């Protein structure tokens, strides 16, 4: 089977984990801060806080900004549910901005008309690894005194106008995920980066039960929270993976170039783009079928051929926990109806890529 995504683990990664298992600290030790410093340095941010998942990082980012019941936040429907559900968990109401047809990203031109007196936050999602037009979004947010959290769970290694995603050049907090299908993995894990000291301290508290440390044994719980801590075992793996990130992104981009070279003239498909302001890190390679009625057939036949394609994503507001009316974001719904994600990951073999393309072309030609 060829999956749509998977981790790459080498002997260096394995040795780094074994070293921690033989050490004094397997959690709450020095590797966590070491990983956080390395990640912040790579992205060009001042602070990083590592979490046990990207979902936890999103929750604590929203909480650090004071998002609460009665507030609303604007985001995209083409995302994993965590982007939205973590705000809903805090009592806030999601407002959905439609997307660009070619990138699947939030259409920033539609953002301002969605802002109300209750809007406190905008959450752009860098879908598939292609950055949103952040400078324009930031200018709108600044005019309306809104917080900005970048959901960059797809986009480690990408850049916007020369600034690495995670630098928080045009946001208050940026969130990453380290799930095995992402650019680097810690097994499960995530992080929130910021340049603001106060937000950094709130993120640390939210990760660890709301605790603020005092002198000696003393501590106080300033607000109730959860145990969102990541282990030293995971961070040792993350540090080892981070050393290979540039190579991983380079390989993903070569895979994307291969798909484009072979499929760009196919009359049945539209392919991902890379806008002039963006350096795409290709977490996903989302193709769109021009005949959406064939999507399920193509999906099933590829899987029957051992190619485990996926679909990203069902519009979030269709899910029962929200159940907003269909038709709310027509471009997003059209994007979803056509999208299929092809396999893309650093260890995919060239012969597997040829097989994917040949099978896809064969199915489309029927």
Coordinates of N, CA, C and O in Angstrom, one line a residue, residues 78 99-105 127 260 263 266-275 285-295 298 310-313 331-342 360 364:
X78 N -12.3 24.7 5.2 CA -11.4 23.7 4.6 C -10.2 23.5 5.6 O -9.1 24.0 5.4
X99 N -13.1 30.3 0.6 CA -11.7 30.1 0.2 C -11.4 30.4 -1.2 O -12.3 30.7 -2.0
X100 N -10.1 30.5 -1.5 CA -9.7 30.7 -2.9 C -9.8 29.4 -3.7 O -9.5 28.3 -3.1
X101 N -10.2 29.4 -4.9 CA -10.5 28.2 -5.7 C -9.2 27.5 -5.9 O -9.2 26.2 -5.9
X102 N -8.1 28.2 -6.1 CA -6.8 27.5 -6.5 C -6.0 27.0 -5.4 O -5.3 26.0 -5.5
X103 N -6.0 27.7 -4.2 CA -5.2 27.2 -3.1 C -5.9 26.5 -2.0 O -5.4 25.7 -1.2
X104 N -7.2 26.7 -1.9 CA -8.0 26.2 -0.8 C -7.8 27.0 0.5 O -8.4 26.7 1.5
X105 N -7.1 28.1 0.4 CA -6.9 29.0 1.6 C -8.0 30.0 1.7 O -8.6 30.4 0.7
X127 N -3.4 25.8 4.2 CA -3.9 24.6 3.7 C -2.8 23.9 2.8 O -2.3 24.5 1.9
X260 N 3.3 17.5 -11.2 CA 2.9 18.6 -12.1 C 3.5 18.4 -13.5 O 2.8 18.6 -14.5
X263 N 1.1 15.6 -14.9 CA -0.3 15.7 -14.9 C -0.8 17.1 -15.3 O -2.1 17.3 -15.4
X266 N -3.3 17.2 -18.1 CA -4.4 16.2 -18.1 C -5.7 17.0 -18.1 O -5.9 17.9 -17.2
X267 N -6.6 16.8 -19.0 CA -7.8 17.6 -19.1 C -8.9 17.4 -18.0 O -9.8 18.1 -17.9
X268 N -8.6 16.4 -17.2 CA -9.6 16.0 -16.1 C -9.2 16.6 -14.8 O -10.0 16.5 -13.8
X269 N -8.1 17.3 -14.7 CA -7.6 17.7 -13.4 C -7.2 19.2 -13.3 O -6.8 19.8 -14.3
X270 N -7.3 19.7 -12.1 CA -6.7 21.0 -11.7 C -5.7 20.7 -10.6 O -6.0 19.9 -9.7
X271 N -4.5 21.3 -10.7 CA -3.4 20.9 -9.8 C -3.1 22.1 -8.8 O -3.5 23.2 -9.1
X272 N -2.4 21.8 -7.7 CA -2.0 22.9 -6.8 C -1.2 24.0 -7.5 O -0.4 23.7 -8.4
X273 N -1.3 25.2 -6.9 CA -0.5 26.3 -7.5 C 0.5 26.8 -6.4 O 0.4 26.4 -5.2
X274 N 1.4 27.6 -6.7 CA 2.3 28.3 -5.8 C 2.3 29.7 -6.2 O 2.9 30.1 -7.2
X275 N 1.7 30.6 -5.3 CA 1.6 32.0 -5.6 C 3.0 32.7 -5.5 O 3.9 32.1 -4.8
X285 N -0.6 17.1 -1.6 CA -0.7 17.4 -3.0 C -2.2 17.2 -3.4 O -2.6 16.1 -3.8
X286 N -3.0 18.2 -3.2 CA -4.5 18.1 -3.5 C -4.8 18.4 -4.9 O -4.7 19.5 -5.4
X287 N -5.2 17.3 -5.7 CA -5.7 17.5 -7.0 C -7.2 17.8 -6.9 O -7.9 17.4 -6.0
X288 N -7.8 18.4 -8.0 CA -9.2 18.6 -8.1 C -9.7 18.0 -9.4 O -9.2 18.4 -10.5
X289 N -10.7 17.2 -9.3 CA -11.3 16.6 -10.5 C -12.3 17.6 -11.1 O -13.2 18.1 -10.4
X290 N -12.2 17.8 -12.4 CA -13.1 18.8 -13.0 C -14.5 18.2 -13.1 O -15.5 19.0 -13.1
X291 N -14.6 16.9 -13.1 CA -15.9 16.3 -13.1 C -16.1 15.7 -11.7 O -15.7 14.6 -11.4
X292 N -16.7 16.5 -10.8 CA -16.8 16.1 -9.4 C -17.6 14.8 -9.2 O -17.5 14.1 -8.2
X293 N -18.5 14.4 -10.2 CA -19.3 13.2 -10.1 C -18.4 12.0 -10.1 O -18.9 10.9 -9.6
X294 N -17.2 12.1 -10.6 CA -16.3 10.9 -10.7 C -15.4 10.8 -9.4 O -14.7 9.8 -9.3
X295 N -15.5 11.7 -8.5 CA -14.6 11.7 -7.4 C -14.6 10.4 -6.6 O -13.6 9.8 -6.3
X298 N -13.1 7.5 -8.6 CA -11.6 7.6 -8.7 C -11.0 7.3 -7.3 O -10.0 6.5 -7.3
X310 N -6.6 10.3 0.0 CA -7.4 10.8 1.1 C -8.2 12.0 0.6 O -7.8 12.6 -0.5
X311 N -9.1 12.5 1.3 CA -9.8 13.8 1.0 C -9.7 14.7 2.1 O -9.9 14.4 3.3
X312 N -9.3 16.0 1.8 CA -9.1 17.0 2.8 C -9.8 18.3 2.3 O -9.3 18.9 1.4
X313 N -10.9 18.7 2.9 CA -11.6 18.2 4.0 C -13.1 18.4 3.8 O -13.5 19.2 3.0
X331 N -17.5 28.2 -2.6 CA -16.2 27.9 -3.2 C -15.6 26.7 -2.4 O -15.1 25.8 -3.0
X332 N -15.7 26.8 -1.1 CA -15.1 25.7 -0.3 C -15.9 24.4 -0.5 O -15.2 23.4 -0.6
X333 N -17.2 24.5 -0.7 CA -17.9 23.3 -0.9 C -17.6 22.7 -2.3 O -17.5 21.4 -2.4
X334 N -17.4 23.5 -3.2 CA -17.0 23.1 -4.6 C -15.6 22.5 -4.5 O -15.3 21.4 -5.1
X335 N -14.7 23.1 -3.8 CA -13.3 22.6 -3.6 C -13.4 21.2 -3.0 O -12.7 20.3 -3.5
X336 N -14.1 21.1 -1.9 CA -14.3 19.8 -1.3 C -14.8 18.7 -2.2 O -14.3 17.5 -2.2
X337 N -15.8 19.0 -3.0 CA -16.5 18.1 -3.9 C -15.6 17.5 -4.9 O -15.8 16.4 -5.5
X338 N -14.4 18.2 -5.2 CA -13.5 17.8 -6.3 C -12.2 17.2 -5.8 O -11.4 16.6 -6.5
X339 N -11.9 17.4 -4.5 CA -10.5 17.2 -4.0 C -10.2 15.8 -3.7 O -11.0 15.1 -3.1
X340 N -9.0 15.4 -4.1 CA -8.4 14.1 -3.7 C -6.9 14.4 -3.4 O -6.2 15.0 -4.3
X341 N -6.4 13.9 -2.3 CA -4.9 14.1 -2.0 C -4.1 12.9 -2.4 O -4.3 11.8 -1.9
X342 N -3.1 13.2 -3.3 CA -2.2 12.1 -3.7 C -1.1 11.9 -2.7 O -0.8 12.8 -2.0
X360 N -3.7 6.6 -12.0 CA -4.6 7.8 -12.0 C -5.0 8.1 -13.5 O -6.2 8.2 -13.8
X364 N -8.8 7.8 -15.1 CA -9.4 9.0 -15.7 C -9.7 8.8 -17.2 O -10.7 9.5 -17.7

